[in-house]
Tab-separated table of C-alpha atoms in Angstrom:
chain	number	residue	atom	x	y	z
M	1	MET	CA	22.945	-24.280	-9.988
M	2	GLY	CA	26.501	-23.363	-9.071
M	3	THR	CA	27.352	-21.010	-6.207
M	4	ASN	CA	29.011	-18.547	-8.620
M	5	VAL	CA	25.530	-17.869	-10.092
M	6	GLN	CA	24.203	-16.858	-6.638
M	7	LYS	CA	27.201	-14.755	-5.655
M	8	LYS	CA	25.479	-11.364	-5.790
M	9	LEU	CA	22.452	-12.481	-3.764
M	10	PHE	CA	24.870	-13.434	-0.999
M	11	THR	CA	26.785	-10.162	-0.708
M	12	PRO	CA	26.114	-7.652	2.060
M	13	VAL	CA	23.570	-4.873	1.543
M	14	GLN	CA	22.626	-1.851	3.619
M	15	ILE	CA	19.106	-0.927	4.627
M	16	GLY	CA	19.251	2.228	6.698
M	17	PRO	CA	21.717	1.601	9.546
M	18	ILE	CA	21.418	-2.174	9.129
M	19	THR	CA	23.914	-4.277	7.212
M	20	LEU	CA	22.297	-7.486	5.970
M	21	LYS	CA	24.585	-10.427	5.096
M	22	HIS	CA	22.457	-11.548	2.190
M	23	ARG	CA	19.603	-10.275	-0.071
M	24	VAL	CA	17.044	-13.032	0.281
M	25	VAL	CA	14.066	-11.507	2.095
M	26	MET	CA	11.047	-13.164	3.735
M	27	PRO	CA	8.161	-10.773	2.843
M	28	PRO	CA	4.856	-10.169	4.631
M	29	MET	CA	2.445	-13.065	4.082
M	30	SER	CA	-0.859	-13.316	5.855
M	31	ARG	CA	-1.168	-16.944	6.998
M	32	LEU	CA	-4.094	-16.693	9.480
M	33	ARG	CA	-2.371	-18.353	12.421
M	34	ALA	CA	-2.728	-15.704	15.154
M	35	GLN	CA	-5.004	-16.376	18.069
M	36	PRO	CA	-8.562	-16.126	16.723
M	37	GLY	CA	-10.345	-12.888	17.446
M	38	THR	CA	-7.745	-11.365	19.769
M	39	GLY	CA	-5.007	-11.021	17.181
M	40	ILE	CA	-2.403	-12.105	19.784
M	41	PRO	CA	0.544	-13.776	18.021
M	42	SER	CA	0.451	-17.537	18.693
M	43	ASP	CA	2.994	-20.229	19.621
M	44	LEU	CA	2.692	-21.409	16.029
M	45	GLN	CA	3.831	-18.010	14.774
M	46	LEU	CA	6.722	-18.093	17.174
M	47	GLU	CA	7.860	-21.424	15.706
M	48	TYR	CA	7.174	-20.329	12.127
M	49	TYR	CA	9.221	-17.122	12.203
M	50	THR	CA	12.037	-18.653	14.191
M	51	GLN	CA	12.347	-21.526	11.668
M	52	ARG	CA	12.778	-19.024	8.864
M	53	ALA	CA	15.255	-16.675	10.550
M	54	SER	CA	18.777	-16.752	9.054
M	55	ASP	CA	21.996	-15.051	10.103
M	56	GLY	CA	22.024	-11.535	8.676
M	57	GLY	CA	18.720	-12.016	6.835
M	58	LEU	CA	15.596	-9.863	6.831
M	59	ILE	CA	12.064	-11.019	7.753
M	60	VAL	CA	9.042	-8.771	7.526
M	61	THR	CA	5.956	-9.897	9.494
M	62	GLU	CA	2.588	-10.552	7.976
M	63	ALA	CA	0.178	-7.616	7.850
M	64	THR	CA	-0.320	-6.491	11.458
M	65	ALA	CA	-3.246	-4.340	12.386
M	66	ILE	CA	-2.661	-0.936	13.913
M	67	ALA	CA	-6.056	-0.838	15.641
M	68	ALA	CA	-9.135	-3.011	16.155
M	69	SER	CA	-10.934	-0.962	13.511
M	70	ALA	CA	-8.058	-1.562	11.093
M	71	ARG	CA	-8.237	-5.351	11.202
M	72	GLY	CA	-8.946	-7.283	8.019
M	73	TYR	CA	-8.872	-10.940	9.089
M	74	TYR	CA	-10.154	-12.715	12.144
M	75	HIS	CA	-6.936	-14.815	12.492
M	76	ALA	CA	-4.428	-11.972	11.693
M	77	PRO	CA	-2.221	-10.370	14.378
M	78	GLY	CA	-2.374	-6.888	15.838
M	79	LEU	CA	-0.003	-4.427	17.487
M	80	TYR	CA	-2.332	-2.151	19.368
M	81	ALA	CA	-2.610	-3.826	22.794
M	82	ASP	CA	-0.140	-4.760	25.539
M	83	ASP	CA	-0.887	-8.479	24.949
M	84	HIS	CA	0.200	-8.029	21.312
M	85	VAL	CA	3.395	-6.345	22.289
M	86	ALA	CA	4.320	-9.078	24.799
M	87	ALA	CA	3.567	-11.894	22.348
M	88	TRP	CA	5.563	-10.208	19.512
M	89	LYS	CA	8.454	-9.642	21.910
M	90	ARG	CA	8.850	-13.394	22.368
M	91	ILE	CA	9.067	-13.777	18.575
M	92	THR	CA	11.474	-10.880	17.986
M	93	ASP	CA	13.783	-12.234	20.717
M	94	ALA	CA	13.779	-15.675	19.049
M	95	VAL	CA	14.391	-14.233	15.533
M	96	HIS	CA	17.245	-12.073	16.820
M	97	ALA	CA	18.803	-15.094	18.629
M	98	LYS	CA	19.346	-16.586	15.138
M	99	GLY	CA	21.073	-13.400	13.921
M	100	ALA	CA	18.198	-12.163	11.753
M	101	TYR	CA	16.567	-8.705	11.491
M	102	PHE	CA	12.849	-8.299	11.903
M	103	PHE	CA	10.526	-5.517	10.614
M	104	THR	CA	6.805	-5.507	11.259
M	105	GLN	CA	4.370	-4.524	8.522
M	106	LEU	CA	1.818	-2.009	9.886
M	107	TRP	CA	-1.561	-2.420	8.295
M	108	HIS	CA	-5.035	-0.835	7.987
M	109	ALA	CA	-7.327	-2.939	5.910
M	110	GLY	CA	-9.680	-0.131	5.048
M	111	ARG	CA	-12.712	-1.489	3.213
M	112	THR	CA	-11.213	-4.972	2.900
M	113	THR	CA	-12.820	-6.373	6.059
M	114	HIS	CA	-16.038	-7.354	7.764
M	115	VAL	CA	-17.908	-5.554	10.571
M	116	SER	CA	-17.744	-8.689	12.739
M	117	ILE	CA	-13.965	-8.329	12.761
M	118	THR	CA	-13.661	-4.575	13.268
M	119	GLY	CA	-16.679	-3.994	15.455
M	120	SER	CA	-17.481	-0.908	13.438
M	121	GLN	CA	-18.315	-0.065	9.866
M	122	PRO	CA	-15.277	-0.403	7.624
M	123	VAL	CA	-13.798	2.852	6.276
M	124	THR	CA	-12.151	3.735	2.981
M	125	ALA	CA	-11.431	6.678	0.679
M	126	SER	CA	-14.791	6.670	-1.179
M	127	VAL	CA	-17.868	4.468	-1.148
M	128	ASP	CA	-18.312	1.832	-3.812
M	129	PRO	CA	-21.222	-0.554	-3.335
M	130	THR	CA	-19.999	-2.868	-6.105
M	131	TYR	CA	-17.098	-3.810	-3.876
M	132	TRP	CA	-19.006	-5.395	-1.057
M	133	ALA	CA	-21.347	-6.961	-3.600
M	134	ASP	CA	-18.480	-8.781	-5.361
M	135	PRO	CA	-18.593	-12.483	-4.375
M	136	SER	CA	-14.976	-12.992	-5.478
M	137	ILE	CA	-13.706	-10.702	-2.656
M	138	VAL	CA	-13.825	-12.425	0.706
M	139	VAL	CA	-12.142	-12.080	4.108
M	140	ASP	CA	-11.465	-14.482	6.982
M	141	THR	CA	-14.095	-14.134	9.741
M	142	ARG	CA	-15.259	-16.098	12.830
M	143	ASP	CA	-17.715	-17.840	10.466
M	144	GLY	CA	-15.224	-18.633	7.698
M	145	PHE	CA	-14.570	-16.645	4.536
M	146	ARG	CA	-17.303	-14.068	3.861
M	147	GLN	CA	-17.806	-11.101	1.561
M	148	THR	CA	-16.789	-7.749	2.914
M	149	SER	CA	-19.224	-5.462	4.787
M	150	PRO	CA	-20.621	-2.219	3.440
M	151	HIS	CA	-18.105	0.560	4.028
M	152	ARG	CA	-18.176	4.333	4.480
M	153	ALA	CA	-15.799	7.108	3.443
M	154	LEU	CA	-13.459	8.464	6.111
M	155	GLU	CA	-14.344	11.977	7.115
M	156	THR	CA	-11.516	14.460	6.623
M	157	ALA	CA	-11.524	15.202	10.335
M	158	GLU	CA	-11.068	11.516	11.170
M	159	ILE	CA	-7.763	11.217	9.366
M	160	ALA	CA	-5.799	12.712	12.237
M	161	GLY	CA	-7.053	9.819	14.351
M	162	VAL	CA	-5.831	7.302	11.836
M	163	LEU	CA	-2.388	8.932	11.945
M	164	GLU	CA	-2.363	8.560	15.696
M	165	GLN	CA	-3.241	4.864	15.359
M	166	TYR	CA	-0.147	4.432	13.119
M	167	ARG	CA	1.961	6.378	15.613
M	168	ALA	CA	0.826	4.216	18.526
M	169	ALA	CA	1.431	0.999	16.600
M	170	ALA	CA	4.926	2.207	15.592
M	171	GLN	CA	5.709	2.920	19.221
M	172	ASN	CA	4.477	-0.546	20.147
M	173	ALA	CA	6.736	-2.013	17.494
M	174	LYS	CA	9.620	-0.479	19.346
M	175	LYS	CA	8.452	-1.948	22.662
M	176	ALA	CA	8.179	-5.316	20.993
M	177	GLY	CA	11.774	-5.231	19.864
M	178	PHE	CA	11.438	-4.942	16.126
M	179	ASP	CA	14.265	-3.420	14.049
M	180	GLY	CA	11.998	-1.263	11.967
M	181	VAL	CA	8.517	-0.993	10.399
M	182	GLU	CA	7.082	-1.392	6.935
M	183	LEU	CA	3.997	0.469	5.856
M	184	MET	CA	1.489	-1.668	3.939
M	185	ALA	CA	0.434	0.515	1.012
M	186	ALA	CA	-0.397	-2.314	-1.431
M	187	ASN	CA	-2.952	-5.012	-2.357
M	188	GLY	CA	-6.104	-2.915	-1.969
M	189	HIS	CA	-5.763	-1.954	1.664
M	190	LEU	CA	-6.371	1.545	3.057
M	191	MET	CA	-3.242	3.315	1.762
M	192	ASP	CA	-3.780	1.794	-1.716
M	193	GLN	CA	-7.465	2.782	-1.554
M	194	PHE	CA	-6.436	6.433	-1.188
M	195	LEU	CA	-3.682	6.243	-3.883
M	196	GLN	CA	-5.617	4.746	-6.857
M	197	ASP	CA	-8.379	6.690	-8.566
M	198	ASN	CA	-10.823	3.868	-9.050
M	199	THR	CA	-11.242	3.815	-5.227
M	200	ASN	CA	-10.557	7.475	-4.452
M	201	LYS	CA	-13.263	9.877	-5.671
M	202	ARG	CA	-12.796	12.359	-2.879
M	203	THR	CA	-13.184	16.136	-3.353
M	204	ASP	CA	-11.211	17.199	-0.284
M	205	GLN	CA	-7.431	17.584	-0.016
M	206	TYR	CA	-7.035	13.794	-0.090
M	207	GLY	CA	-8.598	13.303	-3.505
M	208	GLY	CA	-8.399	14.394	-7.074
M	209	THR	CA	-4.836	15.099	-8.157
M	210	VAL	CA	-2.041	12.604	-7.715
M	211	GLU	CA	-0.470	14.872	-5.064
M	212	ASN	CA	-3.687	14.891	-3.118
M	213	ARG	CA	-4.182	11.087	-3.385
M	214	MET	CA	-0.594	10.611	-2.145
M	215	ARG	CA	-1.211	12.905	0.854
M	216	LEU	CA	-2.337	10.220	3.354
M	217	LEU	CA	0.542	7.960	2.409
M	218	VAL	CA	3.061	10.848	2.897
M	219	GLU	CA	1.520	11.823	6.205
M	220	VAL	CA	1.694	8.251	7.505
M	221	VAL	CA	5.299	7.857	6.410
M	222	GLN	CA	6.139	11.141	8.173
M	223	THR	CA	4.378	9.867	11.316
M	224	LEU	CA	6.321	6.569	11.279
M	225	ALA	CA	9.591	8.415	10.614
M	226	GLU	CA	8.945	10.592	13.665
M	227	VAL	CA	8.868	7.462	15.807
M	228	TRP	CA	11.561	5.371	14.159
M	229	GLY	CA	13.672	7.658	11.943
M	230	ALA	CA	13.062	7.413	8.226
M	231	ASP	CA	15.960	4.998	7.763
M	232	ARG	CA	14.115	2.317	9.762
M	233	VAL	CA	10.877	2.723	7.744
M	234	GLY	CA	10.027	0.757	4.565
M	235	VAL	CA	7.040	1.146	2.272
M	236	ARG	CA	5.334	-1.664	0.281
M	237	LEU	CA	3.563	-0.768	-2.976
M	238	ALA	CA	1.898	-2.810	-5.692
M	239	PRO	CA	2.355	-0.714	-8.842
M	240	SER	CA	-0.360	-1.536	-11.443
M	241	GLY	CA	-1.727	-4.163	-9.033
M	242	THR	CA	-5.345	-5.126	-9.384
M	243	PHE	CA	-5.846	-7.371	-6.336
M	244	ASN	CA	-8.850	-6.533	-4.117
M	245	GLY	CA	-10.544	-4.556	-6.887
M	246	MET	CA	-7.797	-2.017	-7.398
M	247	GLY	CA	-6.957	0.028	-10.490
M	248	ASP	CA	-5.942	3.445	-11.690
M	249	SER	CA	-6.530	5.424	-14.894
M	250	ASN	CA	-2.785	6.105	-15.196
M	251	PRO	CA	-0.947	3.748	-12.853
M	252	ARG	CA	2.496	4.420	-14.410
M	253	ALA	CA	2.275	8.160	-13.687
M	254	LEU	CA	0.858	7.576	-10.224
M	255	PHE	CA	3.500	5.191	-9.019
M	256	ARG	CA	6.368	7.119	-10.629
M	257	SER	CA	5.166	10.103	-8.611
M	258	VAL	CA	4.848	8.055	-5.430
M	259	ALA	CA	8.387	6.623	-5.867
M	260	GLU	CA	9.780	10.148	-6.470
M	261	ARG	CA	8.058	11.497	-3.343
M	262	LEU	CA	9.174	8.622	-1.179
M	263	ASP	CA	12.763	8.985	-2.411
M	264	GLY	CA	13.004	12.235	-0.554
M	265	PHE	CA	12.506	10.639	2.847
M	266	GLY	CA	15.691	8.604	3.025
M	267	LEU	CA	13.706	5.366	3.738
M	268	ALA	CA	15.205	2.030	4.687
M	269	TYR	CA	13.766	0.596	1.479
M	270	LEU	CA	10.960	0.538	-1.101
M	271	HIS	CA	9.238	-2.899	-1.388
M	272	LEU	CA	7.541	-3.505	-4.742
M	273	ILE	CA	5.092	-6.219	-5.623
M	274	GLU	CA	5.396	-7.018	-9.330
M	275	PRO	CA	2.148	-6.810	-11.356
M	276	ARG	CA	2.826	-10.316	-12.687
M	277	VAL	CA	1.331	-11.580	-9.458
M	278	LYS	CA	-2.148	-10.939	-8.091
M	279	GLY	CA	-2.449	-11.892	-4.457
M	280	GLY	CA	-0.897	-15.384	-4.192
M	281	GLU	CA	-1.390	-16.178	-7.922
M	282	THR	CA	0.958	-15.556	-10.819
M	283	VAL	CA	-1.018	-13.929	-13.640
M	284	ALA	CA	1.743	-13.096	-16.100
M	285	GLU	CA	4.456	-15.844	-15.899
M	286	ALA	CA	6.682	-14.489	-18.645
M	287	GLN	CA	6.623	-10.826	-17.587
M	288	ALA	CA	9.897	-9.359	-16.403
M	289	PRO	CA	10.092	-7.490	-13.092
M	290	VAL	CA	8.831	-4.253	-14.663
M	291	ALA	CA	7.978	-2.407	-11.441
M	292	ALA	CA	11.423	-2.759	-10.022
M	293	GLN	CA	13.106	-2.029	-13.365
M	294	GLU	CA	11.288	1.260	-13.735
M	295	LEU	CA	10.963	2.515	-10.161
M	296	SER	CA	14.486	1.644	-9.117
M	297	LYS	CA	15.599	4.376	-11.521
M	298	ILE	CA	13.494	6.885	-9.557
M	299	PHE	CA	13.871	5.654	-5.951
M	300	LYS	CA	17.595	5.777	-5.199
M	301	GLY	CA	17.476	3.755	-1.986
M	302	PRO	CA	17.334	-0.030	-1.663
M	303	VAL	CA	14.514	-1.683	-3.586
M	304	ILE	CA	13.063	-5.056	-2.581
M	305	ALA	CA	11.301	-6.774	-5.480
M	306	ALA	CA	8.710	-9.446	-4.787
M	307	GLY	CA	6.469	-11.622	-6.921
M	308	GLY	CA	7.172	-14.600	-9.122
M	309	PHE	CA	10.957	-14.915	-8.591
M	310	ASN	CA	12.987	-18.138	-8.563
M	311	PRO	CA	16.640	-18.334	-7.584
M	312	GLU	CA	17.892	-17.750	-11.119
M	313	THR	CA	15.696	-14.694	-11.919
M	314	ALA	CA	16.417	-13.257	-8.502
M	315	GLU	CA	20.133	-13.350	-9.050
M	316	ALA	CA	19.730	-11.798	-12.502
M	317	SER	CA	17.589	-8.943	-11.144
M	318	VAL	CA	20.167	-8.087	-8.480
M	319	VAL	CA	23.066	-8.382	-10.962
M	320	ASN	CA	21.220	-6.169	-13.436
M	321	GLY	CA	20.584	-3.521	-10.762
M	322	ASP	CA	16.753	-3.861	-11.023
M	323	ALA	CA	16.565	-4.525	-7.266
M	324	SER	CA	18.817	-4.593	-4.247
M	325	LEU	CA	17.045	-7.465	-2.533
M	326	ILE	CA	14.543	-10.162	-3.611
M	327	ALA	CA	11.592	-11.352	-1.553
M	328	PHE	CA	10.374	-14.932	-1.974
M	329	GLY	CA	6.871	-15.639	-0.672
M	330	ARG	CA	5.710	-19.090	-1.730
M	331	HIS	CA	9.241	-20.590	-1.610
M	332	PHE	CA	9.797	-19.265	1.949
M	333	ILE	CA	6.572	-20.866	3.007
M	334	ALA	CA	7.787	-24.271	1.884
M	335	ASN	CA	11.463	-23.878	2.729
M	336	PRO	CA	12.321	-22.685	6.238
M	337	ASP	CA	16.001	-22.793	5.224
M	338	LEU	CA	15.466	-21.001	1.896
M	339	PRO	CA	18.548	-18.752	1.934
M	340	ARG	CA	20.864	-21.747	2.560
M	341	ARG	CA	19.177	-23.808	-0.215
M	342	ILE	CA	19.563	-20.997	-2.695
M	343	GLU	CA	23.194	-20.296	-1.738
M	344	LEU	CA	24.179	-23.958	-2.114
M	345	GLY	CA	22.005	-24.721	-5.095
M	346	LEU	CA	19.959	-27.246	-3.167
M	347	PRO	CA	16.505	-28.431	-4.407
M	348	LEU	CA	13.475	-26.677	-3.014
M	349	ASN	CA	10.491	-28.251	-1.305
M	350	PRO	CA	7.301	-27.792	-3.335
M	351	TYR	CA	4.612	-25.633	-1.689
M	352	ASP	CA	1.053	-26.742	-1.016
M	353	ARG	CA	-1.232	-23.848	-1.950
M	354	SER	CA	-4.246	-25.476	-0.199
M	355	THR	CA	-2.564	-24.829	3.185
M	356	PHE	CA	-1.432	-21.227	2.650
M	357	TYR	CA	-4.399	-19.884	4.648
M	358	GLY	CA	-5.355	-22.013	7.611
M	359	TYR	CA	-5.345	-22.328	11.328
M	360	THR	CA	-3.040	-25.285	12.120
M	361	ALA	CA	0.554	-26.360	11.854
M	362	ARG	CA	-0.133	-28.270	8.626
M	363	GLY	CA	1.514	-26.410	5.752
M	364	TYR	CA	2.932	-23.893	8.216
M	365	THR	CA	5.547	-25.238	10.518
M	366	ASP	CA	5.823	-28.820	9.204
M	367	TYR	CA	8.004	-28.169	6.092
M	368	PRO	CA	11.396	-29.783	6.642
M	369	THR	CA	14.819	-28.200	6.223
M	370	TYR	CA	17.082	-29.849	3.634
M	371	GLU	CA	18.984	-31.722	6.348
M	372	ALA	CA	15.749	-33.006	7.951
M	373	SER	CA	14.619	-34.268	4.491
M	374	LEU	CA	17.818	-36.185	4.128
M	375	GLN	CA	17.565	-37.582	7.646
M	376	ALA	CA	14.076	-38.806	6.903
M	377	LEU	CA	15.405	-40.896	4.000
M	378	LEU	CA	17.889	-42.758	6.160
M	379	PRO	CA	16.938	-46.254	7.159
M	380	THR	CA	15.967	-46.697	10.783
M	381	SER	CA	17.827	-49.292	12.842
C-alpha cells in the first residue's frame, strides 16, 4: 500500500491540549500481566508499553482498577495504592521518553468479577442471577478462569463512595505521570451496567429513564473533570455491544443520548467500540463502522473508533470523517512498531490469539519489529 493512501492517518490531530503527530492509537487491552493479586504493574508491562510507544502517538493503558473492590481480574493492574503509582510512574516515564502520550483507563468491573479477587461481594446496578450462572462468562482468578460470583445491587447511598474511588484514582493517575484518563464505560463493566436497561432495573434516580441511567456516568465524568479538566478526560463506550451479557431495548436512542450529553463536557475524546466486534472476536466482518459514523455527527469532539480495522479501512474512516483517530487492538499486540509499518506500507506480523491472555512474555513482548524480523533472516557468520 502506498504512502499516499495513509496520508490522513499520519497528519496531526488535537485531543484537548495535546497535539498528536499521528492518528494510530493503541487502545486499552487487558493482557493479564500485572503482578498476581497485588495489581502492581510488572517489568513485563514496562517492556510491553515501552515497545509500543511512538513519537507523538497515543497509548491508553489496559483497564486499571480504581479500588480493590472494583477489580475484575487477578492479574490486572490497579491505581489505588502507592505501590501502583510508583510502578506506573516507571512506565509513564519510559513511554514519554519515546515521545508518546499516555492515558490510563480507569475501571470498575461491577458484577464482572469474583469475590476472591475483590474480597467483597461484587456490586452492580441490579441483581440478575442468570449472569453468575452463565458458564460462558468467566474471569481470571488465582485458580484460573472461573464464573463470576453472585452480585448485589449498589445502594443509592453507596454511590457517593464510588465517586470518591474514581476521584482518588484520577489523582493517583496524576501522581503517576499520565497525560490524562479514560473512563471505561463499555464491555459490560459497571458504567455499562448502569447505562443499559437489561442490567439496570433500578427504581431510584439511577434507573428507569435514559437520563436516570446516564446519571452515574455523568457524575463520574464530572468527578474526573474536576481532577484533570474535561479536556484531559476520554470516555469509552460500546454502542449496541453485547459482550458480558449486555443489551438494551433501544440501544440507538440510548447511545445517541449519551453522546449528546457527553458532547457538552468538552472532553478530550469519545472512544467507540464498534458492534462488529464482541470482546476480542469479530462477529460481523462486513459491517461498516456504524457507531462512529452515527455518533460522530452528535459528539463534535475527536472520536476514536476501535474494532475490526485494518490499515486501509482505518484510512478510509478518517478521510470520510467517521472518526478522528483509529485504535488497533490485535494488530498492536503483534506489531510493536505498528504506526511505522502502517505509514510505510510494511507487512504486519500475524497475531496469536492463544497468547492474548496469559502471564508470561510469550505473545506479549516477544513480537519483533520489522527491522528485527529482517535481521533474523540474515545469515550468521
